[in-house]
Amino acid sequence: MTIGRVNPAHRLEDQGINGLGNVYYNLIEPALVEAAVQREEGRLGLGGTFLVSTGVYTGRSPKDKFVVRSPATEGTIWWENNGPMAPEAFDRLYEDMLAHMKGRDYFVQDLFAGADPEHRLDVRVVTELAWHGLFIRHLLRRPDRAELDAFVPEFTIINCPSFKADPARHGCRTETVIALNFDRKLILIGNTEYAGENKKSVFTLLNYILPGKGVMPMHCSANHAIGDTGETAVFFGLSGTGKTTLSADASRTLIGDDEHGWSEKGTFNFEGGCYAKTINLSPEAEPEIYATTRRFGTVIENMVYDPETLELDFADASLTENTRCAYPLDYISNASESGLGGHPKNVIMLTCDAYGVLPPIARLTPAQAMYHFLSGFTSKTPGTERGVTEPTPTFSTCFGQPFMPRRPEAYGKLLQEKIAQTGAECWLVNTGWTGGKFGAGKRMPIKATRALLTAALDGSLARAEFRKDPNFGFEVPVSVPGVDDALLNPRDTWADKAAYDAQARKLVEMFSQNFAQYVPFIDADVKAAAIG
């Protein structure tokens, strides 16, 4: 039975998906919450939130993601970063998943990926769980009723957590699988309830499609000055580096917290919502995000709560460090309705340095920006990926390696061109450790980070006195109002200066060894930046 609003010429049956039970098309939030509660997928929380546990999978499974290898994708995919799957194996996987789905109820959301109509992707998401439908309805952009009547899906995602893959039959690694077929315009997800796989599959799609149109896809948050969409800032960074927290600034308009494009017209959000980490979330430091955890329809994922009062325990990481809440963007009072911004005036690269070597902020030349963008040095935070239990230093090229189907140079070249065209100022911001490495030092004070970013965005930091960093050659401010001078020179924060020097030498060597893979593909000025 078909229930809900859908283009009558583009039901699942028209895509060859037959024999299902009830199919619920484009249910709105109250209906999805009601269905999720009735199906006992989770529990209604305070304010009408939906409390859910995702079981064994509380983070992404990047090693279980595959791309179908075909003549069309052979020369365009970065195969060292994307596991290949044979077309025949994908066909068997699809056939077996459809057989598994017969007779079961499914929820369909027809949504837009991208705020710019010229570059958006029309995506159909088919979910076994009602709350997954709620989640992706928050995270992507919702068509109005007239648009639904004419909606034609360009790509379809089918998420079936109860389906277990067969590695021998389906050409995958385990019973969990995320398989992307760019030729058939299909993504199949099985044996994981972690909702983040839905949104990151869409991001991977856009990361493949948009560069061919000259649009730079970015793993970044973005905001702009109130009343002036021309003064835009973007914040690159992996999960846990502060993209959501630092872009949610009450003095600026939030464009989005995670995924954006940079086109010939400016910046645009891919999404219509936010997926914020909630571990140790504070009403003082992050009041707007904290408030969403009591708003109707917000999905509260893997958080511990009191079974009687339903009060959330923001400090309890017993299920996972990767506790999350998902909510529509308009739950943030200063969020942009359009999801559009101008060309970035400031490009901020957020790094979480678990070694405690990097300064809290540094000014980068365009060549140095390319070097640090391709390097993507940061630390994976606990829980974001399966098996990560403490901050783990890593090089995640383009600050989003798990989601990059093309080679890094394709994205680096686009960024280089955009910076050259617009004259954007570039900054490296360390939100990681100071006074020692993880386990010895402490996390960078968020108050100091905010003060430094405010100075960068309002232009006052550019007028400060700078020194040249002896390790990486970039410029570091000597003094900034509201920030301890010692914090600006990380060596001064270490009790053991020799230990700092040794750790800094080690980090420089790690950068050098990692960057060797890009040297054959880059310009001479970037090579020069690589050696300081």
GROMACS .gro file of C-alpha atoms in nm, residues 37-347:
model
  311
   37VAL     CA    1   0.738   0.508   1.867
   38GLN     CA    2   0.470   0.262   1.756
   39ARG     CA    3   0.733   0.036   1.600
   40GLU     CA    4   0.936   0.054   1.924
   41GLU     CA    5   1.244   0.179   1.742
   42GLY     CA    6   1.325   0.405   2.037
   43ARG     CA    7   1.157   0.621   2.297
   44LEU     CA    8   0.989   0.959   2.308
   45GLY     CA    9   1.204   1.201   2.507
   46LEU     CA   10   1.162   1.539   2.673
   47GLY     CA   11   1.011   1.800   2.446
   48GLY     CA   12   0.916   1.536   2.190
   49THR     CA   13   1.269   1.432   2.101
   50PHE     CA   14   1.329   1.076   1.985
   51LEU     CA   15   1.579   0.872   2.188
   52VAL     CA   16   1.748   0.590   2.002
   53SER     CA   17   2.037   0.348   2.038
   54THR     CA   18   2.207   0.223   1.723
   55GLY     CA   19   2.334  -0.098   1.881
   56VAL     CA   20   2.678  -0.230   1.788
   57TYR     CA   21   2.740   0.036   1.523
   58THR     CA   22   2.776   0.375   1.694
   59GLY     CA   23   3.002   0.526   1.426
   60ARG     CA   24   3.077   0.499   1.057
   61SER     CA   25   3.228   0.185   0.903
   62PRO     CA   26   3.467   0.330   0.639
   63LYS     CA   27   3.639  -0.003   0.575
   64ASP     CA   28   3.304  -0.147   0.466
   65LYS     CA   29   3.240   0.119   0.200
   66PHE     CA   30   3.283   0.018  -0.166
   67VAL     CA   31   3.252   0.178  -0.509
   68VAL     CA   32   3.153  -0.025  -0.813
   69ARG     CA   33   3.445  -0.045  -1.054
   70SER     CA   34   3.333  -0.001  -1.414
   71PRO     CA   35   3.468   0.149  -1.739
   72ALA     CA   36   3.300   0.479  -1.644
   73THR     CA   37   3.460   0.500  -1.299
   74GLU     CA   38   3.793   0.326  -1.366
   75GLY     CA   39   3.986   0.646  -1.435
   76THR     CA   40   3.803   0.883  -1.201
   77ILE     CA   41   3.796   0.707  -0.863
   78TRP     CA   42   4.078   0.720  -0.607
   79TRP     CA   43   4.100   0.343  -0.569
   80GLU     CA   44   4.362   0.353  -0.294
   81ASN     CA   45   4.095   0.522  -0.079
   82ASN     CA   46   3.781   0.347  -0.206
   83GLY     CA   47   3.739  -0.028  -0.202
   84PRO     CA   48   3.639  -0.163  -0.546
   85MET     CA   49   3.334  -0.382  -0.599
   86ALA     CA   50   3.266  -0.571  -0.921
   87PRO     CA   51   2.944  -0.477  -1.105
   88GLU     CA   52   2.829  -0.840  -1.090
   89ALA     CA   53   2.879  -0.848  -0.712
   90PHE     CA   54   2.675  -0.529  -0.673
   91ASP     CA   55   2.398  -0.675  -0.889
   92ARG     CA   56   2.382  -0.980  -0.662
   93LEU     CA   57   2.382  -0.757  -0.356
   94TYR     CA   58   2.093  -0.552  -0.496
   95GLU     CA   59   1.896  -0.860  -0.597
   96ASP     CA   60   1.941  -1.021  -0.256
   97MET     CA   61   1.855  -0.701  -0.070
   98LEU     CA   62   1.533  -0.658  -0.269
   99ALA     CA   63   1.439  -1.018  -0.193
  100HIS     CA   64   1.501  -0.953   0.176
  101MET     CA   65   1.282  -0.641   0.164
  102LYS     CA   66   0.971  -0.812   0.024
  103GLY     CA   67   0.669  -0.792   0.251
  104ARG     CA   68   0.831  -0.540   0.486
  105ASP     CA   69   0.725  -0.179   0.542
  106TYR     CA   70   0.955   0.101   0.422
  107PHE     CA   71   0.978   0.478   0.455
  108VAL     CA   72   1.070   0.695   0.157
  109GLN     CA   73   1.192   1.054   0.170
  110ASP     CA   74   1.239   1.251  -0.152
  111LEU     CA   75   1.484   1.531  -0.073
  112PHE     CA   76   1.724   1.786  -0.217
  113ALA     CA   77   2.099   1.775  -0.153
  114GLY     CA   78   2.216   2.132  -0.205
  115ALA     CA   79   2.063   2.475  -0.141
  116ASP     CA   80   2.161   2.606  -0.484
  117PRO     CA   81   1.897   2.480  -0.734
  118GLU     CA   82   2.155   2.492  -1.013
  119HIS     CA   83   2.380   2.240  -0.841
  120ARG     CA   84   2.149   2.040  -0.613
  121LEU     CA   85   2.095   1.665  -0.640
  122ASP     CA   86   1.748   1.509  -0.612
  123VAL     CA   87   1.791   1.212  -0.379
  124ARG     CA   88   1.544   0.940  -0.277
  125VAL     CA   89   1.622   0.773   0.056
  126VAL     CA   90   1.446   0.443   0.132
  127THR     CA   91   1.474   0.337   0.495
  128GLU     CA   92   1.367   0.033   0.692
  129LEU     CA   93   1.353   0.240   1.012
  130ALA     CA   94   1.106   0.526   1.053
  131TRP     CA   95   1.359   0.722   1.260
  132HIS     CA   96   1.613   0.698   0.978
  133GLY     CA   97   1.350   0.871   0.763
  134LEU     CA   98   1.319   1.139   1.031
  135PHE     CA   99   1.697   1.174   1.051
  136ILE     CA  100   1.754   1.220   0.680
  137ARG     CA  101   1.452   1.452   0.655
  138HIS     CA  102   1.629   1.675   0.907
  139LEU     CA  103   1.970   1.650   0.741
  140LEU     CA  104   1.879   1.712   0.376
  141ARG     CA  105   1.660   1.985   0.230
  142ARG     CA  106   1.285   1.936   0.217
  143PRO     CA  107   1.093   2.007  -0.107
  144ASP     CA  108   0.755   2.177  -0.080
  145ARG     CA  109   0.439   1.992  -0.181
  146ALA     CA  110   0.437   2.117  -0.539
  147GLU     CA  111   0.799   2.010  -0.583
  148LEU     CA  112   0.717   1.662  -0.450
  149ASP     CA  113   0.447   1.620  -0.715
  150ALA     CA  114   0.712   1.657  -0.986
  151PHE     CA  115   1.006   1.499  -0.799
  152VAL     CA  116   1.221   1.261  -1.005
  153PRO     CA  117   1.502   1.093  -0.808
  154GLU     CA  118   1.846   1.116  -0.964
  155PHE     CA  119   2.004   0.883  -0.705
  156THR     CA  120   1.842   0.636  -0.467
  157ILE     CA  121   1.976   0.519  -0.132
  158ILE     CA  122   1.835   0.202   0.023
  159ASN     CA  123   1.920   0.151   0.390
  160CYS     CA  124   1.827  -0.189   0.528
  161PRO     CA  125   1.989  -0.254   0.870
  162SER     CA  126   1.832  -0.602   0.904
  163PHE     CA  127   2.004  -0.721   0.584
  164LYS     CA  128   2.339  -0.896   0.626
  165ALA     CA  129   2.576  -0.908   0.332
  166ASP     CA  130   2.764  -1.222   0.231
  167PRO     CA  131   3.129  -1.128   0.168
  168ALA     CA  132   3.188  -1.424  -0.063
  169ARG     CA  133   2.878  -1.355  -0.271
  170HIS     CA  134   2.873  -0.975  -0.261
  171GLY     CA  135   3.243  -0.888  -0.285
  172CYS     CA  136   3.256  -0.700   0.044
  173ARG     CA  137   3.454  -0.735   0.366
  174THR     CA  138   3.196  -0.823   0.634
  175GLU     CA  139   2.820  -0.856   0.676
  176THR     CA  140   2.811  -0.473   0.688
  177VAL     CA  141   2.821  -0.296   0.354
  178ILE     CA  142   2.792   0.053   0.203
  179ALA     CA  143   2.805   0.011  -0.176
  180LEU     CA  144   2.798   0.301  -0.424
  181ASN     CA  145   2.716   0.240  -0.788
  182PHE     CA  146   2.756   0.563  -0.985
  183ASP     CA  147   2.646   0.395  -1.309
  184ARG     CA  148   2.318   0.263  -1.170
  185LYS     CA  149   2.275   0.569  -0.944
  186LEU     CA  150   2.220   0.349  -0.642
  187ILE     CA  151   2.364   0.325  -0.292
  188LEU     CA  152   2.297   0.020  -0.076
  189ILE     CA  153   2.352   0.016   0.301
  190GLY     CA  154   2.315  -0.298   0.508
  191ASN     CA  155   2.367  -0.427   0.863
  192THR     CA  156   2.425  -0.094   1.039
  193GLU     CA  157   2.176   0.131   1.219
  194TYR     CA  158   2.420   0.420   1.248
  195ALA     CA  159   2.231   0.705   1.080
  196GLY     CA  160   2.544   0.895   0.979
  197GLU     CA  161   2.597   0.649   0.693
  198ASN     CA  162   2.292   0.801   0.521
  199LYS     CA  163   2.419   1.158   0.518
  200LYS     CA  164   2.780   1.073   0.439
  201SER     CA  165   2.669   0.864   0.141
  202VAL     CA  166   2.504   1.176  -0.001
  203PHE     CA  167   2.819   1.378   0.070
  204THR     CA  168   3.028   1.119  -0.115
  205LEU     CA  169   2.792   1.147  -0.413
  206LEU     CA  170   2.833   1.524  -0.427
  207ASN     CA  171   3.209   1.493  -0.382
  208TYR     CA  172   3.213   1.285  -0.699
  209ILE     CA  173   2.966   1.483  -0.911
  210LEU     CA  174   3.036   1.850  -0.834
  211PRO     CA  175   3.407   1.877  -0.927
  212GLY     CA  176   3.306   1.791  -1.284
  213LYS     CA  177   3.093   2.109  -1.277
  214GLY     CA  178   3.373   2.326  -1.139
  215VAL     CA  179   3.216   2.333  -0.791
  216MET     CA  180   3.436   2.273  -0.486
  217PRO     CA  181   3.270   2.031  -0.239
  218MET     CA  182   3.388   2.101   0.115
  219HIS     CA  183   3.378   1.914   0.447
  220CYS     CA  184   3.323   2.236   0.633
  221SER     CA  185   3.082   2.451   0.828
  222ALA     CA  186   3.007   2.805   0.713
  223ASN     CA  187   2.864   3.131   0.842
  224HIS     CA  188   2.851   3.494   0.739
  225ALA     CA  189   2.825   3.834   0.898
  226ILE     CA  190   2.469   3.932   0.982
  227GLY     CA  191   2.317   4.138   0.704
  228ASP     CA  192   2.613   4.090   0.471
  229THR     CA  193   2.621   3.761   0.281
  230GLY     CA  194   2.942   3.871   0.107
  231GLU     CA  195   3.152   3.831   0.423
  232THR     CA  196   3.147   3.454   0.449
  233ALA     CA  197   3.378   3.219   0.640
  234VAL     CA  198   3.421   2.844   0.596
  235PHE     CA  199   3.560   2.605   0.859
  236PHE     CA  200   3.720   2.285   0.729
  237GLY     CA  201   3.765   1.998   0.973
  238LEU     CA  202   3.697   1.638   1.066
  239SER     CA  203   3.428   1.552   1.317
  240GLY     CA  204   3.525   1.666   1.666
  241THR     CA  205   3.747   1.955   1.558
  242GLY     CA  206   3.481   2.218   1.624
  243LYS     CA  207   3.302   2.278   1.292
  244THR     CA  208   2.957   2.281   1.448
  245THR     CA  209   3.050   2.458   1.772
  246LEU     CA  210   3.264   2.734   1.621
  247SER     CA  211   3.031   2.816   1.332
  248ALA     CA  212   2.731   2.845   1.568
  249ASP     CA  213   2.820   3.205   1.658
  250ALA     CA  214   2.530   3.421   1.778
  251SER     CA  215   2.690   3.726   1.618
  252ARG     CA  216   2.687   3.568   1.271
  253THR     CA  217   2.438   3.389   1.046
  254LEU     CA  218   2.487   3.012   1.028
  255ILE     CA  219   2.483   2.875   0.673
  256GLY     CA  220   2.547   2.517   0.780
  257ASP     CA  221   2.757   2.299   1.009
  258ASP     CA  222   2.916   2.026   0.795
  259GLU     CA  223   2.897   2.014   0.415
  260HIS     CA  224   2.905   2.293   0.156
  261GLY     CA  225   2.982   2.374  -0.205
  262TRP     CA  226   3.181   2.669  -0.342
  263SER     CA  227   3.054   2.760  -0.687
  264GLU     CA  228   3.110   3.049  -0.924
  265LYS     CA  229   2.837   3.234  -0.729
  266GLY     CA  230   2.957   3.165  -0.376
  267THR     CA  231   2.892   2.920  -0.094
  268PHE     CA  232   2.589   2.694  -0.051
  269ASN     CA  233   2.490   2.439   0.211
  270PHE     CA  234   2.439   2.080   0.099
  271GLU     CA  235   2.213   2.010   0.394
  272GLY     CA  236   1.903   2.133   0.573
  273GLY     CA  237   1.999   2.033   0.925
  274CYS     CA  238   2.277   1.964   1.173
  275TYR     CA  239   2.425   1.647   1.322
  276ALA     CA  240   2.599   1.772   1.634
  277LYS     CA  241   2.812   1.586   1.886
  278THR     CA  242   2.659   1.600   2.234
  279ILE     CA  243   2.929   1.453   2.456
  280ASN     CA  244   2.988   1.711   2.731
  281LEU     CA  245   2.759   1.956   2.553
  282SER     CA  246   2.725   2.265   2.768
  283PRO     CA  247   2.432   2.512   2.792
  284GLU     CA  248   2.686   2.785   2.874
  285ALA     CA  249   2.932   2.723   2.589
  286GLU     CA  250   2.683   2.600   2.326
  287PRO     CA  251   2.336   2.723   2.430
  288GLU     CA  252   2.168   2.698   2.089
  289ILE     CA  253   2.282   2.342   2.020
  290TYR     CA  254   2.201   2.240   2.377
  291ALA     CA  255   1.848   2.376   2.339
  292THR     CA  256   1.782   2.148   2.041
  293THR     CA  257   1.808   1.846   2.271
  294ARG     CA  258   1.459   1.937   2.402
  295ARG     CA  259   1.299   2.030   2.070
  296PHE     CA  260   1.030   1.822   1.902
  297GLY     CA  261   1.161   1.569   1.652
  298THR     CA  262   1.530   1.608   1.736
  299VAL     CA  263   1.691   1.266   1.707
  300ILE     CA  264   1.901   1.189   2.016
  301GLU     CA  265   2.144   0.915   1.922
  302ASN     CA  266   2.323   0.684   2.168
  303MET     CA  267   2.289   0.912   2.471
  304VAL     CA  268   2.238   0.771   2.821
  305TYR     CA  269   1.927   0.904   2.995
  306ASP     CA  270   1.738   0.853   3.320
  307PRO     CA  271   1.466   0.591   3.250
  308GLU     CA  272   1.215   0.772   3.474
  309THR     CA  273   1.280   1.143   3.420
  310LEU     CA  274   1.426   1.106   3.066
  311GLU     CA  275   1.693   1.362   3.157
  312LEU     CA  276   1.997   1.326   2.931
  313ASP     CA  277   2.342   1.258   3.074
  314PHE     CA  278   2.574   1.462   2.852
  315ALA     CA  279   2.887   1.332   3.027
  316ASP     CA  280   2.812   0.961   3.001
  317ALA     CA  281   3.011   0.798   2.720
  318SER     CA  282   2.937   0.439   2.822
  319LEU     CA  283   2.757   0.368   2.492
  320THR     CA  284   2.998   0.572   2.281
  321GLU     CA  285   3.193   0.898   2.280
  322ASN     CA  286   3.014   0.968   1.953
  323THR     CA  287   2.680   1.075   2.104
  324ARG     CA  288   2.481   1.290   1.862
  325CYS     CA  289   2.169   1.493   1.803
  326ALA     CA  290   2.015   1.560   1.461
  327TYR     CA  291   1.782   1.853   1.406
  328PRO     CA  292   1.661   2.086   1.128
  329LEU     CA  293   1.868   2.396   1.068
  330ASP     CA  294   1.584   2.631   1.164
  331TYR     CA  295   1.616   2.510   1.525
  332ILE     CA  296   1.917   2.745   1.537
  333SER     CA  297   1.782   3.099   1.573
  334ASN     CA  298   2.045   3.267   1.356
  335ALA     CA  299   2.045   3.007   1.078
  336SER     CA  300   2.020   3.114   0.716
  337GLU     CA  301   1.686   3.039   0.550
  338SER     CA  302   1.839   3.022   0.204
  339GLY     CA  303   2.150   2.819   0.289
  340LEU     CA  304   2.347   3.051   0.062
  341GLY     CA  305   2.648   3.274   0.124
  342GLY     CA  306   2.899   3.478  -0.071
  343HIS     CA  307   3.254   3.384  -0.165
  344PRO     CA  308   3.452   3.307   0.152
  345LYS     CA  309   3.661   3.597   0.275
  346ASN     CA  310   3.822   3.368   0.534
  347VAL     CA  311   3.908   2.999   0.497
   0.00000   0.00000   0.00000
